[in-house]
Coordinates of C-alpha atoms (C1' of nucleotides) in Angstrom, one line a residue:
Chain A
M1 CA 113.1 133.8 125.6
A2 CA 114.3 132.6 129.0
S3 CA 116.5 129.5 128.9
S4 CA 113.2 127.5 128.8
E5 CA 114.2 124.0 130.0
T6 CA 110.5 123.3 130.2
T7 CA 110.2 124.1 126.5
T8 CA 107.5 122.7 124.3
E9 CA 109.1 123.8 121.1
R10 CA 109.4 121.5 118.1
I11 CA 112.3 119.2 118.4
D12 CA 114.0 117.1 115.8
L13 CA 114.8 113.9 117.5
L14 CA 117.5 112.9 115.0
R15 CA 119.3 116.1 115.4
E16 CA 119.2 115.6 119.2
A17 CA 120.6 112.1 118.8
R18 CA 123.5 113.5 116.7
R19 CA 124.2 116.1 119.4
Q20 CA 124.4 113.3 122.0
W21 CA 126.7 111.3 119.7
E22 CA 129.1 114.2 119.3
K23 CA 129.1 114.8 123.0
H24 CA 130.0 111.2 123.9
W25 CA 132.1 110.0 121.0
G26 CA 133.3 113.2 119.2
E27 CA 132.9 114.5 115.7
E28 CA 134.2 111.5 113.9
P29 CA 131.4 108.9 113.9
A30 CA 128.6 111.3 114.3
P31 CA 127.9 112.0 110.6
S32 CA 127.7 108.3 109.8
M33 CA 125.3 107.7 112.6
A34 CA 123.2 110.7 111.7
A35 CA 123.1 109.6 108.0
V36 CA 122.0 106.1 109.0
T37 CA 119.2 107.2 111.4
T38 CA 118.0 109.7 108.8
L39 CA 118.0 107.1 106.1
M40 CA 116.0 104.7 108.3
R41 CA 113.5 107.4 109.2
A42 CA 113.0 108.7 105.7
Q43 CA 112.5 105.2 104.4
Q44 CA 109.9 104.6 107.1
I45 CA 108.0 107.9 106.2
V46 CA 108.0 107.2 102.5
M47 CA 106.9 103.6 103.0
S48 CA 104.0 104.6 105.2
H49 CA 102.9 107.1 102.7
L50 CA 103.0 104.7 99.8
N51 CA 101.1 102.1 101.9
L52 CA 98.4 104.6 102.6
L53 CA 98.1 105.3 98.8
L54 CA 98.0 101.6 98.1
A55 CA 95.6 100.6 100.8
P56 CA 92.4 101.3 98.7
F57 CA 93.7 98.7 96.3
D58 CA 94.3 96.1 99.0
L59 CA 98.0 96.4 98.2
T60 CA 101.1 97.2 100.2
F61 CA 104.3 98.4 98.5
A62 CA 105.8 95.0 98.8
R63 CA 102.9 93.4 97.0
Y64 CA 102.8 96.2 94.5
E65 CA 106.4 95.6 93.6
A66 CA 105.7 91.9 93.0
L67 CA 102.7 92.8 90.9
M68 CA 104.7 95.2 88.7
L69 CA 107.3 92.7 88.1
L70 CA 104.7 90.4 86.6
Y71 CA 103.2 93.3 84.8
F72 CA 106.4 94.0 82.9
T73 CA 106.7 90.4 81.8
R74 CA 105.5 89.3 78.3
E75 CA 103.2 86.6 79.7
G76 CA 102.5 88.2 83.0
S77 CA 104.0 85.3 84.9
L78 CA 107.3 84.4 86.6
P79 CA 108.6 81.5 88.7
L80 CA 108.5 82.4 92.4
G81 CA 112.2 82.0 92.6
K82 CA 112.8 84.6 89.9
I83 CA 110.5 87.0 91.8
G84 CA 112.6 86.6 94.9
E85 CA 115.8 87.3 92.9
R86 CA 114.4 90.4 91.3
L87 CA 112.9 91.8 94.5
Q88 CA 115.9 90.7 96.5
V89 CA 113.9 89.0 99.1
H90 CA 114.1 85.6 100.7
P91 CA 112.2 82.7 98.9
T92 CA 109.9 82.3 101.9
S93 CA 109.0 86.0 101.7
V94 CA 107.9 85.4 98.1
T95 CA 105.7 82.5 99.2
S96 CA 103.8 84.7 101.6
L97 CA 103.7 87.6 99.2
I98 CA 102.2 85.5 96.5
D99 CA 99.9 83.8 99.0
R100 CA 98.3 87.2 99.7
L101 CA 98.2 88.3 96.1
E102 CA 96.5 85.0 95.3
R103 CA 94.0 85.4 98.1
D104 CA 93.0 88.8 96.7
G105 CA 92.7 87.4 93.2
Y106 CA 95.5 89.3 91.7
V107 CA 97.7 86.4 90.7
E108 CA 97.3 82.7 90.3
R109 CA 99.8 79.9 90.9
T110 CA 100.2 77.9 87.8
P111 CA 102.5 74.9 87.1
H112 CA 105.7 75.4 85.1
P113 CA 105.3 73.7 81.7
S114 CA 108.5 71.7 81.9
D115 CA 109.9 71.8 85.4
R116 CA 107.6 70.4 88.0
R117 CA 109.5 71.9 90.9
T118 CA 108.7 75.3 89.7
T119 CA 105.6 77.3 90.4
L120 CA 104.7 80.3 88.2
A121 CA 102.9 83.3 89.6
T122 CA 100.6 84.5 86.9
L123 CA 98.9 87.9 86.8
T124 CA 95.1 87.7 86.6
V125 CA 93.0 90.2 84.7
A126 CA 92.1 91.8 88.0
G127 CA 95.8 91.9 88.9
R128 CA 96.7 93.6 85.7
N129 CA 93.9 96.2 86.2
V130 CA 94.9 97.0 89.8
A131 CA 98.5 97.2 88.9
G132 CA 97.7 99.8 86.2
Q133 CA 95.4 101.8 88.5
A134 CA 97.8 101.8 91.5
T135 CA 100.6 102.9 89.2
Q136 CA 98.5 105.9 88.0
V137 CA 98.0 106.9 91.6
L138 CA 101.6 106.5 92.6
N139 CA 102.9 108.3 89.5
A140 CA 100.4 111.2 90.0
D141 CA 101.7 111.4 93.6
R142 CA 105.4 111.3 92.4
F143 CA 105.7 108.4 94.8
G144 CA 105.5 110.8 97.7
M145 CA 108.8 112.4 96.7
D146 CA 107.5 115.8 95.8
A147 CA 109.6 117.4 98.5
L148 CA 112.6 116.9 96.1
S149 CA 113.1 118.4 92.7
T150 CA 114.0 116.1 89.8
E151 CA 117.6 117.1 90.1
S152 CA 117.6 116.3 93.8
H153 CA 116.1 112.9 93.0
E154 CA 119.1 112.2 90.8
E155 CA 121.5 113.5 93.5
L156 CA 119.8 111.2 96.0
I157 CA 120.0 108.2 93.7
L158 CA 123.7 108.8 93.1
L159 CA 124.5 108.9 96.8
L160 CA 122.4 105.9 97.6
D161 CA 123.8 104.0 94.7
R162 CA 127.2 104.2 96.4
I163 CA 125.7 102.5 99.4
R164 CA 124.1 99.9 97.2
E165 CA 127.3 99.1 95.5
T166 CA 129.0 98.2 98.7
G167 CA 126.1 95.9 99.4
G168 CA 127.0 94.2 96.1
D169 CA 123.7 95.2 94.7
E170 CA 124.0 93.7 91.3
V171 CA 122.7 90.4 90.0
A172 CA 124.2 88.0 87.7
G173 CA 122.0 86.7 84.9
D174 CA 119.7 87.8 82.2
L175 CA 116.2 89.2 82.6
R176 CA 114.3 86.5 80.8
P177 CA 111.3 84.9 82.4
D178 CA 112.8 81.6 83.3
Chain B
M1 CA 130.6 92.4 72.0
A2 CA 127.7 91.0 70.1
S3 CA 124.3 92.2 71.1
S4 CA 124.3 89.4 73.7
E5 CA 120.6 88.9 74.6
T6 CA 121.7 85.8 76.5
T7 CA 124.0 87.9 78.6
T8 CA 125.1 87.0 82.0
E9 CA 126.6 90.3 82.8
R10 CA 126.0 92.1 86.0
I11 CA 122.6 93.8 85.9
D12 CA 121.3 96.5 88.2
L13 CA 117.7 95.6 88.9
L14 CA 116.8 99.1 89.9
R15 CA 118.2 100.7 86.8
E16 CA 116.3 98.1 84.8
A17 CA 113.0 99.0 86.6
R18 CA 113.6 102.7 85.8
R19 CA 114.1 101.8 82.2
Q20 CA 110.8 100.0 82.2
W21 CA 109.1 103.0 83.9
E22 CA 110.4 105.4 81.3
K23 CA 109.2 103.1 78.5
H24 CA 105.7 102.8 79.9
W25 CA 105.0 106.1 81.5
G26 CA 107.6 108.5 80.2
E27 CA 110.3 110.6 81.7
E28 CA 108.2 112.4 84.2
P29 CA 107.5 110.0 87.1
A30 CA 110.6 107.8 86.5
P31 CA 113.0 109.8 88.7
S32 CA 110.6 109.7 91.7
M33 CA 110.0 106.0 91.3
A34 CA 113.8 105.4 90.9
A35 CA 114.5 107.5 94.0
V36 CA 112.0 105.6 96.1
T37 CA 113.1 102.1 95.1
T38 CA 116.8 103.1 95.6
L39 CA 115.9 104.5 99.1
M40 CA 114.1 101.3 100.0
R41 CA 117.0 99.1 98.8
A42 CA 119.7 101.2 100.5
Q43 CA 117.9 101.2 103.7
Q44 CA 117.5 97.4 103.5
I45 CA 121.2 97.0 102.8
V46 CA 122.3 99.2 105.7
M47 CA 119.9 97.6 108.1
S48 CA 121.1 94.1 107.3
H49 CA 124.6 95.2 107.7
L50 CA 124.0 96.7 111.1
N51 CA 122.0 93.7 112.3
L52 CA 125.0 91.5 111.4
L53 CA 127.3 93.7 113.4
L54 CA 124.9 93.7 116.3
A55 CA 124.1 89.9 116.2
P56 CA 127.0 89.0 118.5
F57 CA 125.5 91.2 121.2
D58 CA 122.1 89.6 120.8
L59 CA 120.8 92.9 119.5
T60 CA 119.1 94.2 116.5
F61 CA 119.2 97.8 115.4
A62 CA 115.7 98.4 116.8
R63 CA 116.7 97.1 120.2
Y64 CA 120.0 98.9 120.0
E65 CA 118.2 102.2 119.5
A66 CA 116.0 101.6 122.5
L67 CA 119.1 100.8 124.5
M68 CA 120.9 103.9 123.5
L69 CA 117.9 106.0 124.4
L70 CA 118.1 104.7 127.9
Y71 CA 121.9 105.0 127.9
F72 CA 121.7 108.8 127.3
T73 CA 119.3 109.2 130.2
R74 CA 120.6 110.4 133.6
E75 CA 119.0 107.5 135.4
G76 CA 119.1 105.0 132.6
S77 CA 115.4 104.7 132.6
L78 CA 112.4 106.0 130.7
P79 CA 108.6 105.3 130.6
L80 CA 107.7 103.0 127.8
G81 CA 105.5 105.6 126.3
K82 CA 108.4 108.1 126.1
I83 CA 110.5 105.5 124.3
G84 CA 107.8 105.1 121.7
E85 CA 107.7 108.9 121.2
R86 CA 111.4 109.2 120.8
L87 CA 111.8 106.2 118.5
Q88 CA 108.7 107.1 116.7
V89 CA 107.2 103.7 116.9
H90 CA 103.8 102.4 118.1
P91 CA 103.3 101.8 121.8
T92 CA 102.8 98.1 121.1
S93 CA 106.1 97.9 119.3
V94 CA 107.7 99.3 122.5
T95 CA 106.1 96.6 124.6
S96 CA 107.6 93.9 122.4
L97 CA 111.0 95.7 122.1
I98 CA 111.3 96.0 125.9
D99 CA 110.0 92.4 126.3
R100 CA 113.0 91.1 124.4
L101 CA 115.5 93.5 126.0
E102 CA 114.2 92.3 129.3
R103 CA 114.4 88.7 128.3
D104 CA 118.1 89.2 127.5
G105 CA 118.7 91.0 130.8
Y106 CA 119.5 94.4 129.3
V107 CA 116.6 96.3 130.8
E108 CA 114.2 95.8 133.7
R109 CA 110.6 96.9 134.0
T110 CA 110.3 99.0 137.2
P111 CA 107.3 100.9 138.5
H112 CA 107.1 104.6 138.2
P113 CA 107.5 106.2 141.6
S114 CA 104.3 108.3 141.4
D115 CA 102.2 107.2 138.5
R116 CA 101.1 103.6 138.8
R117 CA 99.9 103.5 135.2
T118 CA 103.5 104.0 134.0
T119 CA 106.2 101.4 133.6
L120 CA 109.8 102.4 133.4
A121 CA 112.3 100.5 131.4
T122 CA 115.6 100.7 133.3
L123 CA 119.0 99.8 131.9
T124 CA 120.8 97.0 133.8
V125 CA 124.5 96.9 134.2
A126 CA 124.7 94.3 131.5
G127 CA 122.6 96.6 129.3
R128 CA 124.8 99.5 129.8
N129 CA 127.9 97.4 129.1
V130 CA 126.5 95.9 125.9
A131 CA 125.3 99.4 124.7
G132 CA 128.8 100.7 125.1
Q133 CA 130.4 97.7 123.4
A134 CA 128.0 97.7 120.5
T135 CA 128.5 101.4 120.0
Q136 CA 132.3 100.9 119.8
V137 CA 131.7 98.4 117.0
L138 CA 129.2 100.5 115.1
N139 CA 131.3 103.6 115.4
A140 CA 134.4 101.8 114.3
D141 CA 132.4 100.5 111.3
R142 CA 131.1 104.0 110.6
F143 CA 127.6 102.4 110.7
G144 CA 128.3 100.8 107.4
M145 CA 128.4 104.1 105.7
D146 CA 132.0 104.0 104.6
A147 CA 131.1 104.2 101.0
L148 CA 130.3 107.9 101.5
S149 CA 132.7 110.6 102.6
T150 CA 131.8 112.9 105.4
E151 CA 130.7 115.6 103.0
S152 CA 128.5 113.1 101.3
H153 CA 126.9 112.1 104.6
E154 CA 125.9 115.7 105.1
E155 CA 124.5 115.9 101.5
L156 CA 122.5 112.8 102.1
I157 CA 121.2 114.1 105.4
L158 CA 120.1 117.3 103.8
L159 CA 118.2 115.6 101.0
L160 CA 116.5 113.1 103.3
D161 CA 115.7 115.8 105.8
R162 CA 113.5 117.4 103.1
I163 CA 111.6 114.2 103.0
R164 CA 111.4 114.0 106.7
E165 CA 109.9 117.5 106.9
T166 CA 107.1 116.6 104.6
G167 CA 106.4 113.7 106.9
G168 CA 106.0 116.1 109.8
D169 CA 109.0 114.7 111.5
E170 CA 109.2 116.9 114.5
V171 CA 107.9 116.3 117.9
A172 CA 106.3 118.6 120.4
G173 CA 107.7 118.4 123.9
D174 CA 110.8 118.6 126.0
L175 CA 113.4 115.9 126.3
R176 CA 113.1 115.2 130.0
P177 CA 112.6 111.7 131.3
D178 CA 109.0 112.0 132.3
Chain C
dG1 C1' 83.6 114.2 145.6
dT2 C1' 82.2 111.7 141.6
dC3 C1' 82.3 110.3 137.1
dA4 C1' 83.7 111.1 132.3
dG5 C1' 87.5 111.4 129.6
dA6 C1' 92.5 111.2 128.9
dT7 C1' 96.7 108.4 129.4
dA8 C1' 99.8 104.1 130.0
dG9 C1' 100.6 99.7 129.0
dT10 C1' 99.3 95.1 127.1
dA11 C1' 96.9 91.3 124.4
dG12 C1' 95.7 89.5 120.0
dG13 C1' 95.9 89.6 115.1
dG14 C1' 97.9 90.9 110.5
dC15 C1' 101.9 91.8 107.3
dA16 C1' 106.8 91.6 105.8
dT17 C1' 111.0 89.8 106.5
dC18 C1' 114.5 86.4 107.8
dC19 C1' 116.3 81.6 109.1
dG20 C1' 116.4 76.6 109.4
dA21 C1' 114.3 72.4 108.0
dG22 C1' 111.8 69.4 105.0
dT23 C1' 109.8 67.6 100.5
dA24 C1' 109.8 67.1 95.6
dT25 C1' 112.1 67.2 91.5
dT26 C1' 115.9 67.8 88.4
dT27 C1' 120.7 67.5 87.2
dC28 C1' 125.1 65.9 87.5
dT29 C1' 128.7 62.4 88.6
dG30 C1' 130.9 58.2 88.5
Chain D
dC1 C1' 121.7 54.4 85.3
dA2 C1' 121.9 54.9 90.3
dG3 C1' 122.9 57.8 93.9
dA4 C1' 124.6 62.4 95.3
dA5 C1' 124.1 67.2 94.8
dA6 C1' 121.6 71.1 93.5
dT7 C1' 117.3 73.6 92.9
dA8 C1' 112.3 75.1 93.9
dC9 C1' 109.1 75.8 97.0
dT10 C1' 106.7 75.5 101.6
dC11 C1' 106.3 75.1 106.7
dG12 C1' 107.2 76.7 111.4
dG13 C1' 109.2 80.0 114.2
dA14 C1' 111.4 84.6 115.2
dT15 C1' 111.6 89.8 114.9
dG16 C1' 109.6 94.2 114.0
dC17 C1' 106.0 96.9 112.8
dC18 C1' 101.1 98.4 112.7
dC19 C1' 96.0 98.4 114.3
dT20 C1' 92.1 97.6 117.3
dA21 C1' 90.5 96.6 121.6
dC22 C1' 90.9 96.2 126.7
dT23 C1' 92.4 97.2 131.7
dA24 C1' 94.2 100.1 135.0
dT25 C1' 95.0 104.5 136.6
dC26 C1' 95.0 109.4 136.8
dT27 C1' 92.9 114.1 135.9
dG28 C1' 89.7 117.4 135.5
dA29 C1' 84.9 119.3 135.2
dC30 C1' 81.0 119.9 137.6

DNA sequence: GTCAGATAGTAGGGCATCCGAGTATTTCTG
DNA sequence: CAGAAATACTCGGATGCCCTACTATCTGAC
């Protein structure tokens, strides 16, 4: 109970950072800074958790998302460019994502029937199976979000949507395959 | 106002994904899935924004965080291992982070006075200057979190802290330099 | 005191992401 | 219809992150 400077108690590093911020720059910017660092860290924790759940399927969350995009398509195929649009990642990221999914036999590159510039990523049978199985696991685990009640999920979504809006997180265009 | 299937209206891809989830797997897992994808996307948006703000200083958010850790230290130096603990990143990530900060002249590797295994990362004058300037910019920008009021920042932190707790996001140990 | 085990940092390799550049193809313009 | 511009994808290089070694050093047990 002494003023223990040599303490070995549990310390929350983000709270400590916020304390420093308030000390140096006052109360004003501290909440923003704290919100950002907390967002980063929470994302990192959830991502790690999901990647652990997906590892048995030779998937990462990024690859899982790409797989599900195809899964929801009538034909199980999409042009690589569309995948990038939907996932909001750079075209070159899609190339490497599909490279790995193809390597593991979950998708195949097939030519577009009418546009020879375009390559379609097409779900294989194995890909469809693994997408279904992985989804069972993630759903059963509530995507690692069990710490929050359903109402809290909605609260969180509402708050984060405000951030997404400022990032212009909407996309022009329909949702058809090509 | 017709049922426009050929629509070119603004579409929120995450909302669309949630709709698909509910259609395929019911109401139960959908909020968790939606919360996770929203978390990922919001993090990505904020991170991009911060990296844009920091680009003029030849910094990324990761490097900025490392710099600030040193900035808050009495001597402006920390063992690489401590940096990894505080930032919660792998030791090898610290090596590469410090490599780049050193390349840009913001830190120097200096030997630990008593433990020859240990390398200290020490803030240079340039590093201290850039840390201060970058912080001015980020503070003025409210870390890109202007979409949310201060009260909402606190709400968001509370929600995300619950996620961090399940990730065991506390660290044993004091906060002294070595 | 010596030697095993812990600790600190780095090298090499993999994944995900971005950017710029380059090729192929399609579309548009005059 | 020919050439310019737009579009689709890939390659090479960078950053950031992880993991598995591997080396150097320190600490502690006997």
